[in-house]
Amino acid sequence: MLDFFAIFSKGGIVLWCFQGAGVTEPFSGAINALLRSVILQERSGNNSFTHNALSLKYKLDNEFELVFVVGFQKILTLTYVDKFIDDVQLHFRDRYKNELEKRGALKFLLNHFEFGDDFHILLREAEGSSKAKAPVSMRTFNESQKSQKTVKSMIETKDGDKSKEQVGKKSKNAKKEGEKSESGGDQAKAASKKAVENGNEGLTQEEIIERNRAKFISKQLGGGKPEKSSKSPKPQKPKGKVNRVWDMSGKRIAELDYSGTNGDSSDAQNQDPDATAEPLIQVDSMKGDLRGVDYESSDDEDEEVQEEDKVVVADTNKKGGKKGGFGGMFGMLKGLVGAKNLTQEDMEPVLDKMKDHLIAKNVAAEIASQLCNSVAKKLEGKVMGTFTTVASTVKQALQDSLVQILQPKRRVDILRDVLEARSQRKPFVITFCGVNGVGKSTNLAKISYWLIENGFTVLIAACDTFRAGAVEQLRTHQRRLNSLHPPEKHGGQPAIQLFEKGYGKDAAGIAMEAIAFARNQGFDVVLIDTAGRMQDNAPLMTALAKLIAVNTPDLVLFVGEALVGNEAVDQLVKFNQALADHSKTDKPRLIDGIVLTKFDTIDDKVGAAISMTYITGQPIVFVGTGQTYSDLRSLNARAVVSALMKA
């Protein structure tokens, strides 16, 4: 049933392996793919991996730096694999504990691990426990509880119900009588209260008569209160409607007349002094590689460590204040770990806080969970040093994982690739795709300016034949870029040109004609601007897949904005899925890189960068940080992680 089982160290030394009967293909390719795509990329949140027709399950042993991998056919459903790999790990650790506790990598080379017999015993036990049990035979009618019921028992239950109903009615009547008696008592109490208020309690009949006579005489003499007028006040007349005077009504038309001041310097005086002019673009300021994204990271980490220490001291002072000075010191040391193996229970509260923190920083919820699970598997069973807190250990491991994720598996060097394509006398083709309104055309113009600054000629292919004004927007960018870099600087030829065929045409055909035109005219780079489309729009996604399949660009860039959270995962997954579904080749062309836009609007909520990179495994090639042509940067992984981990 199993194709292979391998036990090897994280340094790459194979300790023991097993290959199933009848399996002739080597399994090294599947394990190497697991190492490249999962373990080295810090994506071990899920313990399963699929490679071609094989399904792999793996288990990390962080205490002895070991990896246990089992592989079987993807079409099989083996329910015992998870428990089986745990049993193998525990049995292997217990048997070779003395050899594994030795220091240095030579312990793996000098020792010989004979684990075949134990492995086969565990495998037989696991397969035997997973065998389906025989179906339980159905009970006969005489064995069921229904056969024991009789007519008499059914009649008794009905009488019992009636008696219960009668008892219920009696209790209800008793309650009503009680309520009536209580209401009668309440009325008597209210009458006594009124008597007390009238002041007659404790007076004799003669005293009451004398008091009433005195009241009557005082009224006759006019000492009583004046009677209130029974007439109601006259209603006030409603106010009439008042005409509203607008700020810029017809009486102030003269203030709106600017015809006499055209061409005079008085306009500059009337302008708002706070209004600032458009910043000037410095030509020849973007030669070479782009600068990384800057982030002002002060000593936040030191402050957080100090705050954690304060919290620990405060808690220990509350708990151990009555035990003298030594109680506070020993209480503070409880928060530290000394030569202890980390467990899931130790890390769970810290990881929950880390997960909430990542979600608050705009990381997709699913990605945040996978990151925390990956850190937990990376640290579980690891021996910690003395005077090391669990929180600081988990935070450092999460930072290392985030930096590893953001650092690309392969470096995309566009300048080098353009020079190589120029040596082969063909243009370097880049296609931009993405959803609506993320800034594809604007960032295409920024990248054009950067390429022109480095001495390349650019041809823009206007393949957005759907949105009104798309061609005019690109023509405006072309005119402005040619004014910044006039043809005199490029041998009398314009540095950038626009290739367009109007609206309503086939985008794939326009791109093909543009590439052929660039090859004939000697352009270095072709930038293909496509229409924005939602990931659920099947016809437009089919058209995009056709454009990429027909023209085979050198680079496919997905343009996404940094403002999205969970939506980034859905966009990238469905874009890649659409490109794979509508491709006619065995190896479809997917997204090669990401352009992250509107990065200057999110402050420290940079989680979209993590979500996009984690889903695709592709690097972020460009970062848009503003609205001018020079506001283009490359990704600085450590600056982004610093902003992400900031409290």
XYZ file of C-alpha atoms in Angstrom:
647
model
C 0.000 0.000 0.000
C 2.849 2.403 0.820
C 5.263 3.436 -1.937
C 8.067 4.558 0.357
C 8.981 5.692 3.851
C 12.107 7.751 4.565
C 13.757 9.051 7.734
C 16.426 11.716 7.240
C 17.978 14.617 9.085
C 17.340 18.278 8.272
C 20.918 18.396 7.031
C 20.037 15.919 4.269
C 21.529 12.675 5.662
C 19.247 9.662 5.077
C 19.107 7.466 8.188
C 16.745 4.763 6.935
C 14.346 4.269 4.027
C 11.828 1.734 2.789
C 10.472 1.185 -0.731
C 7.318 -0.821 -1.360
C 7.183 -3.991 -3.418
C 6.698 -3.391 -7.115
C 7.771 0.274 -6.908
C 10.585 0.881 -9.379
C 10.597 4.667 -9.706
C 12.963 6.528 -7.369
C 11.269 8.647 -4.727
C 14.058 11.216 -4.397
C 12.255 13.617 -6.757
C 9.146 13.724 -4.581
C 11.179 14.312 -1.405
C 13.259 17.049 -3.069
C 10.042 18.760 -4.205
C 8.749 18.554 -0.616
C 11.937 20.132 0.709
C 11.977 22.938 -1.873
C 8.292 23.822 -1.783
C 7.345 23.234 1.852
C 10.113 22.833 4.407
C 12.568 25.420 3.052
C 9.745 27.863 2.319
C 8.318 27.655 5.870
C 4.985 26.227 4.644
C 4.730 23.299 7.032
C 1.357 24.332 8.472
C -0.293 21.429 6.639
C 1.402 18.039 7.013
C 0.440 16.813 3.518
C 1.947 17.487 0.092
C 1.063 16.322 -3.419
C 3.638 15.658 -6.117
C 2.435 14.300 -9.463
C 0.570 11.046 -8.651
C 1.976 10.734 -5.113
C 0.548 12.012 -1.870
C 3.140 12.668 0.859
C 2.687 12.958 4.619
C 5.517 14.236 6.772
C 6.351 14.744 10.443
C 9.039 17.017 11.881
C 11.018 16.065 14.979
C 12.526 19.366 16.131
C 14.307 17.933 19.164
C 16.594 15.670 17.093
C 16.269 17.621 13.783
C 14.652 14.698 11.925
C 12.069 14.461 9.138
C 9.747 11.450 8.659
C 8.130 11.171 5.199
C 5.695 8.578 3.891
C 4.459 8.408 0.291
C 1.562 6.573 -1.326
C -0.608 6.824 -4.427
C -2.914 9.834 -4.483
C -5.950 7.793 -5.488
C -5.750 5.715 -2.291
C -7.487 6.708 0.930
C -5.325 5.438 3.786
C -6.853 6.437 7.097
C -4.089 4.983 9.227
C -1.185 7.022 7.806
C -1.303 9.872 10.360
C -1.272 7.554 13.368
C 1.266 5.273 11.699
C 3.817 8.055 11.114
C 3.425 9.178 14.754
C 4.031 5.622 15.968
C 7.129 5.269 13.782
C 8.514 8.553 15.080
C 8.046 7.595 18.736
C 9.437 4.077 18.230
C 12.483 5.329 16.309
C 13.232 7.985 18.949
C 12.935 5.514 21.817
C 15.129 2.887 20.172
C 17.949 5.185 19.029
C 17.716 7.861 21.700
C 21.325 7.449 22.863
C 22.694 7.768 19.326
C 20.508 10.779 18.525
C 21.503 12.681 21.672
C 25.130 12.821 20.558
C 26.275 16.181 19.220
C 27.455 16.878 15.729
C 26.451 15.593 12.308
C 28.814 12.604 12.565
C 26.320 10.812 14.808
C 24.210 10.131 11.691
C 27.174 8.848 9.671
C 28.857 6.676 12.276
C 25.735 4.860 13.477
C 23.882 2.190 11.533
C 20.110 2.293 11.967
C 18.501 -1.138 11.487
C 14.826 -0.316 11.665
C 13.288 -2.692 9.065
C 11.807 -5.307 11.417
C 10.248 -2.755 13.746
C 8.841 -0.851 10.784
C 7.106 -3.901 9.314
C 5.604 -4.799 12.713
C 4.183 -1.294 13.096
C 2.917 -1.336 9.508
C 1.069 -4.646 9.995
C -0.514 -3.364 13.205
C -1.647 -0.162 11.511
C -3.087 -1.961 8.497
C -4.833 -4.502 10.725
C -6.462 -1.836 12.875
C -7.758 -0.002 9.807
C -9.525 -3.002 8.274
C -13.255 -2.509 8.020
C -15.300 -4.342 10.625
C -17.951 -6.858 9.551
C -21.418 -5.312 9.287
C -23.558 -5.842 12.383
C -26.596 -8.047 11.759
C -29.992 -6.448 12.197
C -31.962 -7.308 15.348
C -35.140 -9.317 15.054
C -38.513 -7.861 16.025
C -38.653 -9.905 19.216
C -35.295 -8.442 20.326
C -36.397 -4.854 19.799
C -38.019 -2.656 22.424
C -41.049 -2.135 20.262
C -42.093 -5.783 20.706
C -42.291 -5.307 24.468
C -44.985 -2.654 24.268
C -48.610 -3.782 24.945
C -52.004 -2.157 24.580
C -52.346 -1.955 28.350
C -49.102 -0.012 28.713
C -50.268 2.419 26.074
C -53.603 2.985 27.888
C -51.830 3.564 31.193
C -49.634 6.198 29.657
C -52.679 8.047 28.323
C -54.364 7.987 31.777
C -51.187 9.195 33.306
C -51.140 12.099 30.926
C -54.761 12.953 31.785
C -54.050 12.856 35.492
C -51.064 15.079 34.912
C -53.271 17.510 32.998
C -55.812 17.536 35.870
C -53.072 18.141 38.398
C -51.824 20.955 36.215
C -55.291 22.531 36.055
C -55.652 22.321 39.856
C -52.331 23.950 40.387
C -53.271 26.721 37.971
C -56.550 27.372 39.842
C -54.708 27.442 43.149
C -52.293 29.967 41.716
C -55.162 32.197 40.548
C -56.804 32.102 44.023
C -53.506 32.971 45.622
C -53.090 35.904 43.257
C -56.577 37.161 44.135
C -55.876 36.989 47.873
C -52.595 38.781 47.363
C -54.343 41.508 45.342
C -56.922 41.963 48.145
C -54.153 42.391 50.681
C -52.444 44.912 48.427
C -55.642 46.996 48.216
C -55.943 47.077 52.020
C -52.358 48.188 52.303
C -52.981 50.949 49.727
C -56.035 52.233 51.692
C -54.012 52.361 54.898
C -51.280 54.290 53.076
C -53.841 56.848 51.844
C -55.172 57.270 55.408
C -51.721 57.954 56.694
C -51.187 60.513 53.925
C -54.419 62.361 54.869
C -53.138 62.722 58.438
C -56.235 61.194 60.153
C -54.358 58.386 61.891
C -54.338 58.789 65.732
C -56.901 61.697 65.876
C -60.277 61.613 67.681
C -63.537 62.510 65.965
C -63.783 65.908 67.736
C -60.221 66.843 66.707
C -60.992 66.024 63.075
C -64.147 68.246 63.185
C -62.220 71.166 64.698
C -59.538 70.903 62.026
C -62.109 70.887 59.209
C -63.834 74.001 60.695
C -60.521 75.859 60.761
C -59.939 74.991 57.066
C -63.438 76.248 56.137
C -62.957 79.586 57.963
C -59.597 80.169 56.271
C -61.165 79.632 52.855
C -64.006 82.098 53.624
C -61.516 84.773 54.640
C -59.647 84.393 51.308
C -56.588 82.682 52.630
C -56.995 79.755 50.233
C -55.028 79.193 47.072
C -56.304 80.969 43.983
C -58.199 78.859 41.584
C -56.466 77.925 38.368
C -58.001 79.184 35.183
C -59.653 76.417 33.275
C -59.137 78.127 29.947
C -56.448 76.646 27.737
C -53.780 79.005 26.328
C -54.277 80.302 22.850
C -52.174 78.506 20.244
C -49.393 80.569 18.703
C -49.581 81.369 15.044
C -47.009 79.440 12.935
C -44.169 81.462 11.454
C -44.287 82.114 7.779
C -41.787 80.542 5.338
C -38.520 82.476 5.166
C -36.643 82.670 1.887
C -33.203 81.007 2.114
C -30.205 83.043 0.969
C -27.541 80.903 -0.723
C -23.871 81.766 -0.348
C -23.249 82.308 -4.065
C -26.704 83.621 -5.068
C -27.441 86.103 -7.801
C -26.450 89.043 -5.593
C -22.781 87.918 -5.641
C -22.360 87.039 -9.305
C -19.565 89.594 -9.584
C -17.387 87.493 -7.309
C -17.599 84.593 -9.774
C -16.460 86.627 -12.774
C -12.808 85.849 -13.557
C -12.865 87.056 -17.174
C -11.018 90.282 -16.395
C -8.146 88.587 -14.550
C -7.059 86.116 -17.245
C -3.347 86.424 -17.833
C -2.780 88.684 -14.826
C -0.665 87.841 -11.833
C -3.593 88.433 -9.498
C -4.643 84.778 -9.878
C -1.554 83.632 -8.079
C -2.443 85.890 -5.168
C -5.996 84.534 -5.015
C -4.816 80.922 -4.943
C -4.878 78.897 -1.762
C -1.492 79.271 -0.077
C -1.729 75.722 1.285
C -2.088 74.218 -2.190
C 1.177 72.640 -3.305
C 2.300 72.186 -6.858
C 2.921 68.786 -8.388
C 6.367 67.559 -7.341
C 8.993 67.805 -10.016
C 10.323 64.545 -11.428
C 14.098 64.269 -11.421
C 15.266 62.818 -14.691
C 18.030 60.195 -14.563
C 17.222 59.424 -10.904
C 16.132 55.796 -11.391
C 19.090 54.256 -13.148
C 20.051 50.755 -12.050
C 18.136 48.588 -9.621
C 15.203 50.031 -7.746
C 15.518 51.100 -4.136
C 13.809 48.953 -1.537
C 10.745 49.997 0.407
C 11.759 52.050 3.409
C 10.076 51.736 6.759
C 10.847 53.783 9.858
C 11.498 51.036 12.364
C 12.532 52.481 15.691
C 13.469 50.390 18.690
C 10.025 48.794 18.786
C 11.334 45.331 19.543
C 13.287 46.553 22.585
C 10.229 48.410 23.845
C 8.067 45.311 23.436
C 10.578 43.174 25.348
C 10.623 45.753 28.140
C 6.827 45.767 28.230
C 6.791 41.967 28.457
C 9.253 42.107 31.346
C 7.097 44.705 33.087
C 4.046 42.504 32.723
C 5.916 39.522 34.168
C 7.183 41.593 37.112
C 3.734 43.063 37.754
C 2.106 39.643 37.790
C 4.693 38.223 40.130
C 4.385 41.191 42.485
C 0.649 40.579 42.735
C 1.019 36.863 43.373
C 4.148 36.806 45.523
C 3.900 40.133 47.360
C 3.098 38.457 50.650
C 6.023 36.061 50.495
C 8.807 38.589 50.765
C 11.501 39.606 48.285
C 12.413 36.096 47.190
C 8.808 35.358 46.156
C 8.825 38.108 43.505
C 12.175 36.989 42.091
C 11.221 33.333 41.839
C 7.812 34.298 40.404
C 9.495 36.281 37.646
C 11.613 33.274 36.745
C 8.453 31.224 36.197
C 7.929 33.033 32.896
C 11.306 31.853 31.638
C 12.130 28.499 30.144
C 15.260 26.636 31.023
C 16.319 23.497 29.097
C 12.705 22.517 28.459
C 11.021 20.950 25.437
C 8.354 23.236 24.035
C 4.858 21.751 23.798
C 1.740 22.792 21.950
C 0.119 23.868 25.240
C 3.016 26.237 25.988
C 2.774 27.961 22.621
C -1.003 28.010 22.167
C -1.784 31.292 24.013
C 1.113 33.100 22.326
C 0.167 31.773 18.890
C -3.458 32.838 19.355
C -2.311 36.398 20.037
C 0.053 36.275 17.061
C -2.761 35.074 14.815
C -5.053 37.925 15.892
C -2.196 40.370 15.372
C -1.551 39.126 11.821
C -5.242 39.340 10.909
C -5.350 42.899 12.260
C -2.406 43.695 9.968
C -4.463 42.641 6.900
C -3.113 39.099 6.552
C -5.805 36.744 5.261
C -7.313 34.669 8.079
C -6.530 31.368 6.372
C -2.907 32.378 5.774
C -2.507 33.565 9.383
C -3.708 30.196 10.668
C -1.325 28.302 8.399
C 1.608 30.494 9.442
C 0.933 29.920 13.152
C 0.542 26.174 12.592
C 3.821 26.121 10.697
C 5.613 27.905 13.550
C 4.071 25.487 16.072
C 5.318 22.457 14.137
C 8.712 24.071 13.728
C 9.124 24.655 17.473
C 7.275 21.684 18.993
C 9.709 19.482 20.900
C 12.588 21.932 20.494
C 14.815 22.396 23.548
C 14.917 26.032 24.651
C 17.848 27.796 26.216
C 17.971 29.159 29.743
C 16.375 32.585 30.420
C 14.349 32.529 27.202
C 10.653 33.363 27.203
C 8.179 31.437 25.099
C 6.772 34.660 23.635
C 10.149 35.892 22.394
C 10.978 32.467 20.942
C 7.683 32.202 19.050
C 7.962 35.782 17.807
C 11.489 35.249 16.508
C 10.471 32.034 14.752
C 7.504 33.804 13.136
C 9.732 36.650 11.947
C 12.178 34.214 10.378
C 9.312 32.406 8.639
C 7.882 35.661 7.258
C 11.258 36.794 5.919
C 11.761 33.387 4.298
C 8.334 33.602 2.641
C 8.905 37.099 1.246
C 12.350 36.300 -0.092
C 11.813 34.838 -3.570
C 12.842 31.348 -4.568
C 14.203 32.867 -7.757
C 15.378 36.432 -8.300
C 13.564 38.307 -11.070
C 16.188 40.579 -12.661
C 14.361 42.370 -15.453
C 17.314 44.514 -16.551
C 19.499 41.440 -17.023
C 16.717 39.600 -18.882
C 16.128 42.575 -21.199
C 19.835 42.720 -22.054
C 19.823 39.007 -22.789
C 16.772 39.363 -25.042
C 18.416 42.303 -26.829
C 21.468 40.152 -27.564
C 19.112 37.649 -29.225
C 17.457 40.486 -31.230
C 14.010 39.996 -29.829
C 11.876 42.122 -27.495
C 11.290 41.246 -23.850
C 7.508 40.921 -23.370
C 5.733 41.644 -20.069
C 1.967 41.151 -19.605
C 0.039 42.928 -16.838
C -3.211 41.448 -15.512
C -5.429 42.000 -12.498
C -8.864 43.050 -11.294
C -10.505 46.395 -11.984
C -9.144 49.604 -10.513
C -5.895 48.363 -8.976
C -3.623 50.642 -11.065
C -2.395 48.489 -13.948
C -2.007 51.353 -16.452
C -0.457 53.740 -13.920
C 2.158 51.252 -12.741
C 2.820 50.201 -16.330
C 3.753 53.837 -16.984
C 6.045 53.840 -13.910
C 7.818 50.701 -15.117
C 8.133 52.286 -18.597
C 9.809 55.328 -17.049
C 12.221 53.089 -15.113
C 13.141 51.162 -18.276
C 13.643 54.383 -20.250
C 15.894 55.707 -17.477
C 18.061 52.623 -17.988
C 18.413 53.251 -21.718
C 15.796 50.865 -23.175
C 13.128 51.621 -25.751
C 9.593 50.644 -24.833
C 6.482 49.802 -26.859
C 3.145 49.843 -25.026
C 0.471 47.545 -26.464
C -3.010 48.892 -25.689
C -4.882 45.601 -25.305
C -7.551 47.033 -22.993
C -10.188 47.357 -25.707
C -13.083 47.252 -23.238
C -12.770 50.215 -20.833
C -13.619 53.622 -22.249
C -10.641 55.975 -22.138
C -8.026 53.243 -21.672
C -6.214 54.039 -24.931
C -6.342 57.799 -24.263
C -4.860 57.242 -20.794
C -1.895 55.356 -22.258
C -1.466 58.014 -24.970
C -1.268 60.701 -22.264
C 1.417 58.712 -20.436
C 3.326 58.259 -23.681
C 3.249 62.002 -24.378
C 4.448 62.917 -20.878
C 7.235 60.319 -20.878
C 8.472 61.508 -24.279
C 8.537 65.068 -22.940
C 10.706 63.934 -20.010
C 12.968 61.957 -22.361
C 12.869 63.741 -25.739
C 13.934 61.892 -28.909
C 17.181 63.931 -29.042
C 18.500 61.868 -26.132
C 17.798 58.607 -27.956
C 19.272 59.151 -31.379
C 16.302 61.021 -32.800
C 13.831 58.188 -32.089
C 11.119 58.367 -29.410
C 11.936 56.370 -26.292
C 8.373 55.103 -25.954
C 5.602 54.461 -28.462
C 1.991 53.328 -28.247
C 0.605 50.500 -30.377
C -3.191 50.582 -30.472
C -5.995 49.430 -32.746
C -8.931 51.116 -31.033
C -11.746 49.510 -29.075
C -13.740 46.332 -29.496
C -10.917 44.343 -31.117
C -9.405 41.012 -30.108
C -6.798 41.658 -27.401
C -4.732 38.565 -28.271
C -4.452 39.654 -31.910
C -3.398 43.184 -30.952
C -0.689 41.792 -28.663
C 0.609 39.529 -31.425
C 0.803 42.427 -33.894
C 2.523 44.619 -31.294
C 5.221 41.990 -30.625
C 5.840 41.579 -34.367
C 6.025 45.386 -34.781
C 8.504 45.660 -31.890
C 10.691 42.922 -33.380
C 10.796 44.677 -36.754
C 11.403 48.158 -35.322
C 14.009 47.049 -32.788
C 12.212 47.840 -29.527
C 13.757 46.386 -26.385
C 10.635 45.874 -24.255
C 6.924 45.335 -24.981
C 4.501 46.102 -22.144
C 1.026 44.622 -22.716
C -1.798 46.383 -20.878
C -4.878 44.178 -20.451
C -8.414 44.989 -19.325
C -9.293 44.701 -15.657
C -11.474 41.697 -14.905
C -12.967 40.084 -11.843
C -11.798 36.580 -11.062
C -15.360 35.213 -11.406
C -15.899 36.524 -14.952
C -15.399 33.370 -17.029
C -15.471 34.948 -20.552
C -12.849 37.577 -19.679
C -10.667 35.032 -17.876
C -10.826 32.822 -20.972
C -9.727 35.778 -23.131
C -6.785 36.452 -20.794
C -5.702 32.809 -20.888
C -5.897 32.934 -24.691
C -3.741 36.089 -24.832
C -1.041 34.514 -22.649
C -1.152 31.134 -24.415
C -0.930 32.643 -27.924
C 1.792 35.234 -27.294
C 3.859 33.399 -24.599
C 5.180 36.512 -22.814
C 8.476 36.349 -20.935
C 6.883 37.613 -17.724
C 3.274 37.587 -16.464
C 2.741 40.070 -13.639
C -0.367 40.169 -11.459
C -1.188 43.695 -10.282
C -2.857 43.746 -6.865
C -3.482 46.501 -4.375
C -2.155 46.424 -0.828
C -5.564 47.329 0.614
C -7.119 43.886 0.197
C -7.213 41.216 2.890
C -8.938 37.876 2.351
C -9.830 38.922 -1.203
C -6.172 38.624 -2.264
C -6.278 34.860 -1.728
C -9.429 34.462 -3.823
C -8.103 36.656 -6.641
C -4.767 34.909 -7.030
C -6.132 31.383 -6.663
C -8.824 31.947 -9.284
C -6.508 33.787 -11.694
C -4.033 30.914 -11.577
C -6.831 28.362 -11.833
C -8.323 30.108 -14.869
C -4.947 30.267 -16.617
C -4.429 26.554 -15.941
C -7.945 25.501 -16.992
C -8.004 27.429 -20.282
C -4.479 26.496 -21.325
C -4.062 23.797 -23.953
C -0.585 22.688 -22.850
C 0.441 20.179 -20.196
C 2.468 22.848 -18.361
C 0.255 25.944 -18.330
C 1.708 29.415 -17.962
C 0.785 30.884 -14.570
C 1.571 34.134 -12.766
C 5.325 34.787 -12.573
C 5.385 37.780 -10.227
C 3.340 40.398 -8.402
C 3.115 44.195 -8.594
C 1.845 45.547 -5.254
C 0.187 48.958 -5.649
C -1.085 51.667 -3.261
C 1.538 50.685 -0.697
C 1.718 54.268 0.586
C -1.918 54.201 1.800
C -1.769 51.341 4.309
C 0.683 52.553 6.970
C 1.859 49.334 8.720
C -0.992 47.032 7.538
C 1.214 45.245 5.022
C -0.392 41.808 5.358
C -1.462 41.656 1.692
C 2.189 41.153 0.720
C 2.349 38.032 2.896
C -0.966 36.661 1.609
C -0.094 37.097 -2.079
C 3.403 35.659 -1.784
C 2.285 32.712 0.357
C -0.467 31.706 -2.094
C 1.512 31.913 -5.332
C 5.050 31.254 -4.124
C 6.110 33.988 -6.567
C 8.042 37.150 -5.663
C 6.774 40.723 -5.438
C 8.718 42.370 -8.259
C 7.534 45.994 -7.953
C 5.903 48.077 -5.223
C 3.972 51.238 -6.086
C 4.379 53.937 -3.424
C 2.803 57.047 -4.968
C 1.360 58.746 -8.037
C 4.462 60.046 -9.808
C 6.614 58.109 -12.245
C 9.475 57.831 -9.761
C 7.308 56.282 -7.011
C 8.378 52.721 -7.764
C 10.306 50.513 -5.365
C 11.425 46.926 -4.904
C 10.349 44.853 -1.920
C 12.473 44.950 1.221
C 11.481 41.789 3.076
C 12.893 42.782 6.459
C 11.271 46.242 6.340
C 7.879 44.677 5.570
C 8.243 42.124 8.387
C 9.298 44.902 10.772
C 6.133 46.833 9.908
C 4.047 43.685 10.205
C 5.327 42.782 13.673
C 4.986 46.312 15.023
C 2.472 46.440 17.883
